[in-house]
Tab-separated table of C-alpha atoms in Angstrom:
chain	number	residue	atom	x	y	z
A	213	MET	CA	-9.881	-29.988	6.960
A	214	SER	CA	-9.241	-27.473	4.188
A	215	GLN	CA	-7.729	-28.683	0.942
A	216	ILE	CA	-5.791	-25.952	-0.838
A	217	ALA	CA	-5.341	-26.908	-4.495
A	218	ILE	CA	-2.567	-24.959	-6.224
A	219	ALA	CA	-1.883	-24.947	-9.969
A	220	PRO	CA	1.710	-23.659	-10.473
A	221	ALA	CA	1.292	-23.698	-14.253
A	222	ARG	CA	-1.891	-21.600	-14.196
A	223	THR	CA	-0.642	-18.024	-13.914
A	224	LEU	CA	-2.902	-15.215	-12.705
A	225	GLY	CA	-0.374	-12.459	-13.429
A	226	THR	CA	3.068	-11.170	-12.574
A	227	ILE	CA	3.541	-9.602	-9.145
A	228	ASP	CA	4.801	-6.030	-9.250
A	229	ARG	CA	6.923	-5.246	-6.183
A	230	CYS	CA	5.023	-1.945	-5.982
A	231	VAL	CA	2.173	-3.996	-4.484
A	232	PHE	CA	4.321	-3.963	-1.335
A	233	GLY	CA	4.284	-0.177	-1.181
A	234	GLY	CA	4.061	2.309	1.640
A	235	PHE	CA	2.798	5.818	2.257
A	236	VAL	CA	4.111	8.609	4.483
A	237	GLU	CA	2.207	11.861	4.942
A	238	HIS	CA	2.764	15.038	6.902
A	239	LEU	CA	0.213	13.882	9.462
A	240	GLY	CA	0.626	13.663	13.224
A	241	ARG	CA	4.031	12.143	14.020
A	242	CYS	CA	4.464	10.244	10.771
A	243	ILE	CA	7.226	12.488	9.400
A	244	TYR	CA	8.364	14.677	12.283
A	245	GLY	CA	9.166	12.505	15.278
A	246	GLY	CA	8.616	9.432	13.123
A	247	LEU	CA	10.942	8.813	10.221
A	248	TYR	CA	12.620	12.246	10.622
A	249	GLU	CA	13.765	13.817	13.894
A	250	GLU	CA	16.559	16.326	13.759
A	251	GLY	CA	18.707	16.382	16.889
A	252	SER	CA	17.502	13.004	18.131
A	253	PRO	CA	20.157	10.575	19.394
A	254	GLN	CA	18.343	8.007	17.211
A	255	ALA	CA	18.881	10.071	14.035
A	256	ASP	CA	21.774	10.333	11.616
A	257	GLU	CA	23.311	13.616	10.459
A	258	ARG	CA	20.432	14.145	8.005
A	259	GLY	CA	17.762	13.745	10.673
A	260	PHE	CA	16.678	10.269	9.496
A	261	ARG	CA	15.874	8.009	12.442
A	262	LYS	CA	18.129	4.996	12.047
A	263	ASP	CA	15.859	2.671	14.027
A	264	VAL	CA	12.885	3.452	11.770
A	265	LEU	CA	15.031	3.115	8.648
A	266	GLY	CA	16.100	-0.335	9.776
A	267	LEU	CA	12.533	-1.527	10.340
A	268	LEU	CA	11.316	-0.080	7.028
A	269	ARG	CA	14.226	-1.645	5.115
A	270	GLU	CA	13.125	-5.080	6.287
A	271	LEU	CA	9.732	-4.558	4.618
A	272	ARG	CA	11.420	-4.254	1.206
A	273	LEU	CA	9.034	-1.555	0.051
A	274	GLY	CA	8.646	-1.429	-3.713
A	275	VAL	CA	7.421	2.171	-3.689
A	276	LEU	CA	6.825	4.956	-1.155
A	277	ARG	CA	4.086	7.580	-1.625
A	278	TRP	CA	4.484	11.171	-0.326
A	279	PRO	CA	3.636	13.948	0.769
A	280	GLY	CA	-0.106	13.185	1.012
A	281	GLY	CA	-2.869	12.395	1.372
A	282	ASN	CA	-5.011	15.333	2.321
A	283	PHE	CA	-1.923	17.319	3.250
A	284	VAL	CA	-0.817	17.696	-0.362
A	285	SER	CA	-3.788	19.825	-1.442
A	286	ASN	CA	-2.297	22.841	0.302
A	287	TYR	CA	1.374	21.886	-0.016
A	288	HIS	CA	3.680	24.005	-2.160
A	289	TRP	CA	6.808	22.031	-2.814
A	290	THR	CA	9.090	25.050	-3.254
A	291	ASP	CA	8.612	25.782	0.462
A	292	GLY	CA	10.538	22.583	1.207
A	293	ILE	CA	13.772	23.059	-0.784
A	294	GLY	CA	16.936	25.049	-0.216
A	295	PRO	CA	18.590	26.051	3.088
A	296	LYS	CA	16.403	24.912	5.985
A	297	PRO	CA	16.618	28.165	7.984
A	298	GLU	CA	15.114	29.968	4.979
A	299	ARG	CA	12.163	27.625	4.495
A	300	PRO	CA	8.811	29.195	5.449
A	301	ARG	CA	6.540	27.802	8.143
A	302	ARG	CA	2.966	27.295	6.874
A	303	PRO	CA	-0.425	26.382	8.359
A	304	ASP	CA	-1.491	22.789	7.717
A	305	LEU	CA	-5.091	23.092	6.564
A	306	ALA	CA	-5.665	19.352	6.278
A	307	TRP	CA	-4.703	18.073	9.715
A	308	GLY	CA	-4.165	21.208	11.820
A	309	GLY	CA	-0.970	22.621	13.249
A	310	GLU	CA	1.948	24.070	11.325
A	311	GLU	CA	4.281	22.663	8.704
A	312	PRO	CA	7.974	23.604	9.213
A	313	ASN	CA	9.019	22.337	5.756
A	314	THR	CA	12.320	20.948	7.047
A	315	PHE	CA	11.492	17.614	5.373
A	316	GLY	CA	10.930	18.340	1.700
A	317	THR	CA	11.585	16.942	-1.762
A	318	ASP	CA	15.343	16.389	-1.464
A	319	GLU	CA	14.972	14.811	1.971
A	320	PHE	CA	12.203	12.488	0.781
A	321	LEU	CA	14.127	11.367	-2.286
A	322	ALA	CA	17.276	10.803	-0.220
A	323	TYR	CA	15.169	8.724	2.165
A	324	CYS	CA	13.855	6.585	-0.699
A	325	ALA	CA	17.438	6.035	-1.863
A	326	GLU	CA	18.353	4.847	1.654
A	327	LEU	CA	15.459	2.388	1.577
A	328	GLY	CA	16.171	1.268	-1.979
A	329	THR	CA	12.568	2.040	-2.915
A	330	GLU	CA	10.916	3.899	-5.779
A	331	PRO	CA	9.531	7.353	-4.899
A	332	TYR	CA	5.925	8.219	-5.715
A	333	ILE	CA	4.989	11.903	-5.491
A	334	CYS	CA	1.437	13.197	-5.256
A	335	LEU	CA	0.848	16.575	-6.948
A	336	ASN	CA	-1.150	19.425	-5.409
A	337	MET	CA	-4.324	19.816	-7.452
A	338	GLY	CA	-6.080	21.728	-4.674
A	339	THR	CA	-4.274	25.050	-4.302
A	340	GLY	CA	-1.521	24.136	-6.761
A	341	THR	CA	-1.139	25.067	-10.416
A	342	LEU	CA	-0.050	23.231	-13.531
A	343	ALA	CA	3.026	25.473	-13.747
A	344	GLU	CA	3.948	24.492	-10.184
A	345	ALA	CA	3.523	20.806	-10.993
A	346	LEU	CA	5.669	21.061	-14.120
A	347	ALA	CA	8.364	22.852	-12.125
A	348	TRP	CA	8.350	19.988	-9.599
A	349	VAL	CA	8.771	17.373	-12.327
A	350	GLU	CA	11.537	19.462	-13.889
A	351	TYR	CA	13.311	19.855	-10.548
A	352	CYS	CA	13.269	16.110	-9.956
A	353	ASN	CA	13.872	14.738	-13.433
A	354	SER	CA	15.439	17.213	-15.843
A	355	ALA	CA	19.017	16.638	-17.008
A	356	GLY	CA	19.097	19.939	-18.887
A	357	ASN	CA	20.347	23.392	-18.013
A	358	THR	CA	16.877	24.695	-17.205
A	359	ALA	CA	16.023	26.885	-14.246
A	360	TRP	CA	14.603	24.229	-11.931
A	361	ALA	CA	17.230	21.629	-12.829
A	362	SER	CA	19.844	24.245	-12.009
A	363	ARG	CA	18.105	24.938	-8.697
A	364	ARG	CA	18.325	21.229	-7.879
A	365	ARG	CA	22.045	21.268	-8.591
A	366	ALA	CA	22.459	24.358	-6.441
A	367	ASN	CA	20.742	22.440	-3.642
A	368	GLY	CA	23.347	19.687	-3.869
A	369	ARG	CA	21.967	17.128	-6.315
A	370	ASP	CA	23.720	17.020	-9.705
A	371	GLU	CA	21.969	14.056	-11.327
A	372	PRO	CA	18.203	13.872	-11.930
A	373	TYR	CA	16.312	11.824	-9.382
A	374	GLY	CA	14.285	10.026	-12.028
A	375	VAL	CA	10.953	10.015	-10.202
A	376	ARG	CA	8.633	7.805	-12.257
A	377	TYR	CA	5.346	7.847	-10.346
A	378	TRP	CA	3.215	11.012	-10.117
A	379	ALA	CA	-0.340	11.228	-8.804
A	380	LEU	CA	-2.726	13.797	-10.241
A	381	GLY	CA	-4.063	14.980	-6.882
A	382	ASN	CA	-5.494	13.182	-3.889
A	383	GLU	CA	-9.171	12.474	-3.097
A	384	MET	CA	-10.335	15.531	-5.008
A	385	TYR	CA	-13.921	14.254	-4.664
A	386	GLY	CA	-14.016	14.842	-0.894
A	387	GLN	CA	-15.509	17.752	1.017
A	388	TRP	CA	-12.548	17.434	3.400
A	389	GLN	CA	-10.160	18.209	0.536
A	390	VAL	CA	-8.823	21.708	-0.029
A	391	GLY	CA	-9.972	22.532	-3.567
A	392	MET	CA	-12.654	19.834	-3.895
A	393	MET	CA	-13.874	19.325	-7.481
A	394	THR	CA	-16.696	17.589	-9.266
A	395	ALA	CA	-15.677	14.587	-11.348
A	396	GLU	CA	-16.178	16.578	-14.555
A	397	GLU	CA	-14.029	19.432	-13.255
A	398	TYR	CA	-11.336	16.983	-12.219
A	399	VAL	CA	-11.242	15.255	-15.605
A	400	ARG	CA	-10.980	18.601	-17.385
A	401	GLU	CA	-8.105	19.777	-15.167
A	402	ALA	CA	-6.282	16.442	-14.897
A	403	SER	CA	-6.370	16.032	-18.701
A	404	ARG	CA	-4.470	19.305	-19.072
A	405	TRP	CA	-1.944	18.270	-16.441
A	406	ALA	CA	-1.415	14.771	-17.870
A	407	ARG	CA	-0.740	16.026	-21.399
A	408	ALA	CA	1.663	18.719	-20.206
A	409	ILE	CA	3.603	16.429	-17.843
A	410	ARG	CA	4.076	13.888	-20.628
A	411	MET	CA	5.457	16.626	-22.878
A	412	LEU	CA	8.052	17.424	-20.231
A	413	ASP	CA	8.772	13.839	-19.154
A	414	PRO	CA	7.449	11.090	-21.443
A	415	ALA	CA	8.639	8.452	-18.947
A	416	ALA	CA	6.335	9.716	-16.171
A	417	ARG	CA	3.831	7.160	-14.869
A	418	LEU	CA	0.639	9.049	-14.042
A	419	VAL	CA	-1.998	8.058	-11.489
A	420	ALA	CA	-5.568	9.361	-11.794
A	421	CYS	CA	-7.503	10.153	-8.638
A	422	GLY	CA	-10.135	7.468	-8.177
A	423	GLU	CA	-12.447	6.985	-5.203
A	424	THR	CA	-13.500	3.531	-3.951
A	425	GLY	CA	-13.625	1.946	-7.394
A	426	LEU	CA	-17.406	1.647	-7.072
A	427	THR	CA	-18.758	5.161	-7.552
A	428	GLU	CA	-19.963	7.467	-10.272
A	429	TRP	CA	-16.785	9.483	-9.711
A	430	ASP	CA	-14.767	6.426	-10.704
A	431	ARG	CA	-16.838	5.876	-13.850
A	432	ILE	CA	-16.481	9.486	-15.017
A	433	VAL	CA	-12.747	9.618	-14.260
A	434	VAL	CA	-12.046	6.302	-15.991
A	435	ASP	CA	-14.031	7.422	-19.048
A	436	GLY	CA	-12.201	10.735	-19.177
A	437	LEU	CA	-8.633	9.762	-18.328
A	438	ALA	CA	-8.091	6.094	-19.228
A	439	GLY	CA	-6.259	7.048	-22.406
A	440	LEU	CA	-3.983	9.518	-20.624
A	441	VAL	CA	-2.859	7.784	-17.419
A	442	ASP	CA	-1.098	4.607	-16.320
A	443	TYR	CA	-3.083	3.928	-13.135
A	444	HIS	CA	-6.497	4.558	-11.627
A	445	SER	CA	-6.227	4.905	-7.863
A	446	VAL	CA	-8.546	3.378	-5.276
A	447	HIS	CA	-8.665	4.126	-1.537
A	448	ILE	CA	-10.240	1.832	1.024
A	449	TYR	CA	-9.998	1.463	4.776
A	450	THR	CA	-11.774	-1.134	6.901
A	451	GLY	CA	-12.033	-2.110	10.546
A	452	SER	CA	-14.402	-2.916	13.365
A	453	ASP	CA	-14.472	-4.067	16.985
A	454	ASP	CA	-16.668	-6.926	15.750
A	455	TYR	CA	-14.279	-9.799	14.977
A	456	TRP	CA	-15.928	-11.150	11.837
A	457	THR	CA	-16.587	-7.691	10.407
A	458	ASN	CA	-12.941	-6.783	10.965
A	459	VAL	CA	-11.387	-9.852	9.341
A	460	LEU	CA	-13.865	-10.084	6.441
A	461	GLN	CA	-14.238	-6.427	5.426
A	462	PRO	CA	-11.016	-6.505	3.331
A	463	HIS	CA	-12.998	-8.530	0.786
A	464	GLN	CA	-14.601	-5.211	-0.140
A	465	ALA	CA	-11.260	-4.571	-1.881
A	466	GLU	CA	-11.858	-7.624	-4.048
A	467	ARG	CA	-15.268	-6.254	-5.063
A	468	ALA	CA	-13.737	-2.851	-5.803
A	469	ILE	CA	-10.970	-4.380	-7.923
A	470	ARG	CA	-13.472	-6.338	-10.024
A	471	THR	CA	-15.679	-3.284	-10.505
A	472	THR	CA	-12.802	-0.933	-11.348
A	473	ALA	CA	-11.361	-3.456	-13.788
A	474	ALA	CA	-14.759	-3.726	-15.471
A	475	LEU	CA	-15.000	0.081	-15.778
A	476	ILE	CA	-11.539	0.168	-17.322
A	477	ASP	CA	-12.304	-2.700	-19.711
A	478	ARG	CA	-15.557	-1.031	-20.801
A	479	THR	CA	-13.871	2.286	-21.505
A	480	ALA	CA	-10.930	0.651	-23.271
A	481	TYR	CA	-13.313	-1.234	-25.544
A	482	LEU	CA	-15.516	1.759	-26.361
A	483	GLN	CA	-12.587	4.123	-26.896
A	484	GLY	CA	-10.238	1.651	-28.590
A	485	ILE	CA	-7.525	1.960	-25.933
A	486	ASP	CA	-4.865	-0.723	-26.337
A	487	ARG	CA	-2.863	-0.021	-23.168
A	488	LYS	CA	-5.289	-0.084	-20.272
A	489	PRO	CA	-4.447	1.644	-16.990
A	490	ALA	CA	-3.708	-0.582	-14.017
A	491	ILE	CA	-5.154	-0.167	-10.522
A	492	ALA	CA	-3.163	1.584	-7.803
A	493	TYR	CA	-4.610	0.765	-4.377
A	494	ASP	CA	-2.543	3.610	-3.034
A	495	GLU	CA	-4.266	3.920	0.358
A	496	TRP	CA	-5.412	0.907	2.355
A	497	ASN	CA	-5.313	-0.252	5.949
A	498	VAL	CA	-7.329	-1.158	9.016
A	499	TRP	CA	-8.380	2.143	10.614
A	500	TYR	CA	-11.409	2.722	12.801
A	501	ARG	CA	-10.495	3.620	16.361
A	502	THR	CA	-8.917	7.071	16.065
A	503	VAL	CA	-10.883	9.671	14.121
A	504	PRO	CA	-10.058	13.406	13.821
A	505	GLU	CA	-12.556	15.575	15.662
A	506	GLY	CA	-13.137	19.333	15.478
A	507	THR	CA	-10.095	21.495	14.817
A	508	ALA	CA	-7.620	19.683	17.070
A	509	ILE	CA	-4.353	18.583	15.511
A	510	ALA	CA	-4.841	15.075	14.134
A	511	ASP	CA	-2.611	12.276	15.370
A	512	LEU	CA	-4.333	9.032	14.288
A	513	ALA	CA	-2.155	6.935	16.583
A	514	GLU	CA	-4.082	3.714	16.034
A	515	ARG	CA	-3.112	0.852	18.355
A	516	TYR	CA	-3.443	-2.431	16.526
A	517	THR	CA	-4.544	-5.857	17.688
A	518	PHE	CA	-3.744	-9.260	16.267
A	519	ASP	CA	-7.161	-9.383	14.607
A	520	ASP	CA	-6.096	-6.336	12.603
A	521	ALA	CA	-3.020	-8.285	11.492
A	522	LEU	CA	-5.286	-10.996	10.073
A	523	ALA	CA	-7.144	-8.335	8.091
A	524	VAL	CA	-3.859	-6.951	6.715
A	525	ALA	CA	-2.737	-10.454	5.724
A	526	THR	CA	-6.051	-10.912	3.878
A	527	TYR	CA	-5.654	-7.598	2.031
A	528	LEU	CA	-2.252	-8.746	0.755
A	529	ASN	CA	-3.646	-12.115	-0.306
A	530	ILE	CA	-6.270	-10.215	-2.301
A	531	PHE	CA	-3.672	-8.016	-3.996
A	532	ILE	CA	-1.605	-11.101	-4.900
A	533	ARG	CA	-4.639	-12.890	-6.364
A	534	ASN	CA	-5.519	-9.779	-8.379
A	535	CYS	CA	-1.981	-8.797	-9.395
A	536	ALA	CA	-2.877	-8.788	-13.094
A	537	ARG	CA	-4.844	-5.579	-12.431
A	538	VAL	CA	-3.407	-4.264	-9.141
A	539	ARG	CA	0.105	-3.079	-9.967
A	540	MET	CA	0.604	-0.883	-6.913
A	541	ALA	CA	-0.711	-0.843	-3.340
A	542	ASN	CA	0.375	1.488	-0.533
A	543	LEU	CA	-0.147	0.708	3.133
A	544	ALA	CA	-1.303	3.923	4.789
A	545	GLN	CA	0.679	4.839	6.708
A	546	MET	CA	4.119	3.615	7.832
A	547	VAL	CA	5.117	5.412	11.057
A	548	ASN	CA	3.030	6.473	14.093
A	549	ALA	CA	-0.147	7.506	12.213
A	550	ILE	CA	-2.276	4.358	11.549
A	551	ALA	CA	1.044	2.591	11.147
A	552	PRO	CA	2.925	-0.672	11.701
A	553	ILE	CA	5.862	1.199	13.295
A	554	ILE	CA	5.634	3.438	16.357
A	555	THR	CA	8.316	5.556	17.993
A	556	THR	CA	9.169	7.164	21.276
A	557	GLY	CA	12.085	9.498	21.905
A	558	GLU	CA	14.241	6.503	22.772
A	559	THR	CA	13.171	3.673	20.490
A	560	ALA	CA	11.083	2.373	17.619
A	561	THR	CA	8.988	-0.776	17.790
A	562	VAL	CA	6.358	-2.496	15.703
A	563	GLN	CA	2.674	-3.297	15.938
A	564	PRO	CA	1.038	-6.611	14.953
A	565	ILE	CA	0.230	-5.446	11.405
A	566	TYR	CA	3.980	-5.173	10.703
A	567	TYR	CA	4.410	-8.934	10.576
A	568	PRO	CA	2.005	-10.027	7.828
A	569	PHE	CA	3.445	-7.297	5.602
A	570	LEU	CA	6.992	-8.433	6.422
A	571	LEU	CA	6.259	-12.104	5.776
A	572	HIS	CA	4.309	-11.417	2.578
A	573	ALA	CA	7.015	-9.124	1.176
A	574	ARG	CA	9.740	-11.653	1.932
A	575	ALA	CA	7.902	-14.657	0.543
A	576	ALA	CA	6.233	-13.347	-2.627
A	577	LEU	CA	7.753	-14.708	-5.806
A	578	ASP	CA	7.423	-13.636	-9.452
A	579	GLU	CA	3.971	-14.778	-10.553
A	580	ALA	CA	0.671	-15.390	-8.785
A	581	VAL	CA	-0.946	-18.743	-9.553
A	582	ASP	CA	-4.419	-20.183	-9.216
A	583	VAL	CA	-5.507	-21.390	-5.761
A	584	GLN	CA	-8.779	-23.085	-4.828
A	585	VAL	CA	-9.807	-23.738	-1.219
A	586	ASP	CA	-12.182	-26.620	-0.502
A	587	GLY	CA	-13.099	-26.667	3.172
A	588	PRO	CA	-15.313	-25.171	5.864
A	589	VAL	CA	-17.048	-21.922	4.997
A	590	ILE	CA	-18.698	-19.261	7.138
A	591	SER	CA	-21.523	-16.786	6.724
A	592	PRO	CA	-21.370	-14.984	10.063
A	593	GLU	CA	-23.803	-12.354	11.218
A	594	LEU	CA	-22.229	-8.975	10.432
A	595	PRO	CA	-24.131	-6.484	12.606
A	596	GLN	CA	-25.146	-3.178	11.060
A	597	GLY	CA	-23.288	-0.198	12.457
A	598	ALA	CA	-20.364	-2.330	13.644
A	599	SER	CA	-17.910	-0.311	11.537
A	600	ARG	CA	-17.408	3.359	10.808
A	601	TRP	CA	-16.917	2.276	7.181
A	602	PRO	CA	-20.141	1.598	5.241
A	603	HIS	CA	-18.840	-1.488	3.431
A	604	ARG	CA	-21.383	-4.280	2.976
A	605	VAL	CA	-19.574	-7.568	2.437
A	606	ALA	CA	-22.015	-10.233	3.663
A	607	ASP	CA	-23.263	-10.754	0.088
A	608	LEU	CA	-19.748	-11.806	-0.935
A	609	GLY	CA	-20.015	-14.881	1.277
A	610	PRO	CA	-20.005	-17.614	2.208
A	611	PHE	CA	-16.333	-17.137	2.980
A	612	PRO	CA	-13.802	-19.962	3.357
A	613	LEU	CA	-12.386	-20.181	6.862
A	614	VAL	CA	-8.933	-20.275	5.246
A	615	ASP	CA	-8.037	-17.482	2.830
A	616	ALA	CA	-5.169	-18.371	0.475
A	617	ALA	CA	-2.866	-16.987	-2.197
A	618	ALA	CA	0.174	-18.484	-3.922
A	619	SER	CA	3.090	-17.394	-6.094
A	620	VAL	CA	5.861	-19.163	-7.996
A	621	SER	CA	9.287	-18.256	-9.297
A	622	ASN	CA	9.702	-17.614	-13.014
A	623	ASP	CA	11.373	-21.009	-13.493
A	624	ARG	CA	8.565	-22.757	-11.568
A	625	GLY	CA	11.195	-24.101	-9.170
A	626	ARG	CA	9.823	-22.516	-5.975
A	627	ILE	CA	6.408	-21.838	-4.523
A	628	ALA	CA	5.135	-19.612	-1.703
A	629	VAL	CA	1.659	-20.023	-0.195
A	630	THR	CA	0.088	-17.550	2.257
A	631	LEU	CA	-2.754	-18.807	4.451
A	632	VAL	CA	-5.023	-16.927	6.874
A	633	ASN	CA	-6.979	-19.141	9.278
A	634	ARG	CA	-9.864	-16.972	10.416
A	635	ASN	CA	-11.329	-19.501	12.815
A	636	PRO	CA	-11.054	-17.731	16.189
A	637	ASP	CA	-11.441	-20.905	18.265
A	638	ALA	CA	-9.918	-23.921	16.542
A	639	ALA	CA	-6.955	-24.988	14.464
A	640	GLU	CA	-7.579	-25.979	10.868
A	641	GLU	CA	-5.733	-28.822	9.218
A	642	GLY	CA	-4.599	-27.734	5.792
A	643	ARG	CA	-3.637	-30.039	2.946
A	644	LEU	CA	-1.736	-28.347	0.129
A	645	VAL	CA	-2.100	-30.231	-3.154
A	646	LEU	CA	-0.148	-29.291	-6.288
A	647	ARG	CA	-1.666	-29.762	-9.743
A	648	ASP	CA	0.794	-31.292	-12.263
A	649	PHE	CA	3.692	-30.486	-9.913
A	650	ALA	CA	5.265	-32.134	-6.881
A	651	PHE	CA	7.207	-30.915	-3.876
A	652	ALA	CA	10.935	-31.310	-4.508
A	653	GLY	CA	12.168	-30.952	-0.931
A	654	PRO	CA	11.228	-29.939	2.592
A	655	ALA	CA	8.982	-26.923	3.075
A	656	ALA	CA	9.713	-23.981	5.389
A	657	VAL	CA	6.584	-23.120	7.381
A	658	THR	CA	6.393	-19.751	9.153
A	659	THR	CA	3.402	-19.069	11.375
A	660	LEU	CA	2.251	-15.808	12.951
A	661	THR	CA	0.041	-16.141	16.025
A	662	ASP	CA	-1.184	-14.031	18.901
A	663	GLY	CA	1.543	-14.038	21.529
A	664	GLY	CA	3.966	-11.936	23.534
A	665	THR	CA	7.568	-10.888	23.074
A	666	VAL	CA	8.700	-11.567	19.540
A	667	THR	CA	12.125	-12.620	18.378
A	668	SER	CA	12.553	-13.164	14.648
A	669	GLY	CA	16.008	-14.400	13.810
A	670	THR	CA	18.366	-12.278	15.862
A	671	VAL	CA	16.260	-9.121	15.916
A	672	THR	CA	14.052	-8.575	18.936
A	673	ARG	CA	11.005	-6.546	17.988
A	674	GLY	CA	9.743	-5.644	21.430
A	675	THR	CA	6.620	-6.582	23.334
A	676	VAL	CA	3.729	-6.822	20.898
A	677	THR	CA	0.837	-9.226	20.476
A	678	SER	CA	2.385	-11.462	17.813
A	679	THR	CA	4.659	-14.489	17.742
A	680	VAL	CA	6.542	-15.795	14.710
A	681	THR	CA	7.471	-19.487	14.671
A	682	THR	CA	9.208	-21.490	11.955
A	683	SER	CA	9.244	-25.202	11.238
A	684	THR	CA	9.941	-27.668	8.460
A	685	GLY	CA	7.046	-29.370	6.720
A	686	SER	CA	7.362	-32.905	5.379
A	687	ALA	CA	5.999	-33.133	1.853
A	688	ARG	CA	5.018	-36.324	0.075
A	689	GLY	CA	4.787	-36.058	-3.667
A	690	GLN	CA	2.051	-33.622	-4.535
A	691	ALA	CA	0.748	-33.083	-1.002
A	692	LEU	CA	1.854	-31.263	2.131
A	693	ALA	CA	-0.001	-31.284	5.440
A	694	VAL	CA	0.181	-28.161	7.579
A	695	SER	CA	-1.546	-27.299	10.834
A	696	LEU	CA	-3.000	-23.790	10.931
A	697	PRO	CA	-3.504	-22.527	14.510
A	698	PRO	CA	-6.660	-20.564	15.315
A	699	ARG	CA	-6.429	-16.878	14.332
A	700	SER	CA	-3.144	-17.282	12.476
A	701	PHE	CA	-1.229	-16.343	9.349
A	702	THR	CA	1.024	-18.996	7.812
A	703	VAL	CA	3.568	-18.854	4.992
A	704	VAL	CA	4.716	-22.072	3.295
A	705	GLU	CA	7.799	-21.910	1.054
A	706	ALA	CA	9.107	-24.944	-0.809
A	707	PRO	CA	10.994	-26.170	-3.879
A	708	VAL	CA	8.756	-27.781	-6.512
A	709	ALA	CA	9.157	-29.535	-9.851
A	710	ALA	CA	6.875	-30.444	-12.709
A	711	ARG	CA	5.677	-34.045	-12.565
A	712	ARG	CA	6.968	-36.401	-15.196
A	713	LEU	CA	4.033	-38.321	-16.611
A	714	ALA	CA	4.706	-41.861	-17.774
């Protein structure tokens, strides 16, 4: 048995809805043939695929990152505005092929409006210039009678879009990046950009280009930019055919968060910075099967298993537990390329990793609270070379079989608990115990397991390896018993009330 002790009065931090963020890049069939397909019977008059829009809406994305990713370092945004027949076709240096530019800034921002999500634009610091970046911010956000604001109006948008989130480049440390820089070069250039963008738009929220949160690049960038930006970004992917490596590697994110937070705290102390930047985990996912090779056009059409869904559920638990520092996280990516949603010419369906994101995003409340798991632990053998990613996580163990996170409403009247049972062979009996609170009514228990055709409510998802079941849990005072099937993700939602002590 695992006892999950939850303290609703002990807050870890507020949960920013941007933690449930997404990312779409001009990569493979993510944009073209994914969320956008002009002339398709599945698309509306703007070219937006209605089936994909419907599936993405259900995820309640807090923010959506675009246009890259590696793609952005050779992307010139002015190619993607104005009449579509006049937009130039360009070579895509990042992923191969050609970019038609029929999906550009206005299309992306209209798409975000359809989803009801905040846009997050990544600036080209590879082949781009500061003047180009300032023009982009002006085009999106200026209410004046300036040249680029007037161009926006001429293109059909009178009011400013009000884009808040802007990234200062993408992975500029990498040899695969067009315009790769050293950390010192990046700090020098990004400092100029940050100061200028704030002069133009003081409300802009700027994201510095971090690496894994663990490197010398991260230290130099935090030292140089902490006083100028709102976020330090971290990118991490995990995944392996080895079961335990696959489901435990996400804990590398927890190590990276602690290390990045320590770098930020150190710099803030030494430099006297009162407002410390948060962490933006703006690329994360399970990705290990499909890898670009040679000069062929990249597709990255990863096909996910249920074990990958357990890893995704664990990532989200980690972001909830660390929400005081992680204020944004972006699943990379959303459609076709390493994505929860896949399309054909006739339909869109979902992969197993869609469901933990859906259930987490629906259940998460206002504030994360302290959770302690007392139960079986594991220290499995994690074979060397089992993953294309060089993360070493065995030293973070022993790991509890059940990984848990919890959140409460602002009034402390409701609680949501997310539980990943990583035991591949046996169910685990869970006992939820509230500290200084009691359950005030029946609990709704939703469980995701490996299965077949999925029906959730009235919406049939298609044939995938996941099954969602719901039940009502009977709570007694401070305790609730819940059975966690092997290899499962469970969400418990219930009303609660503070105990009255005699």
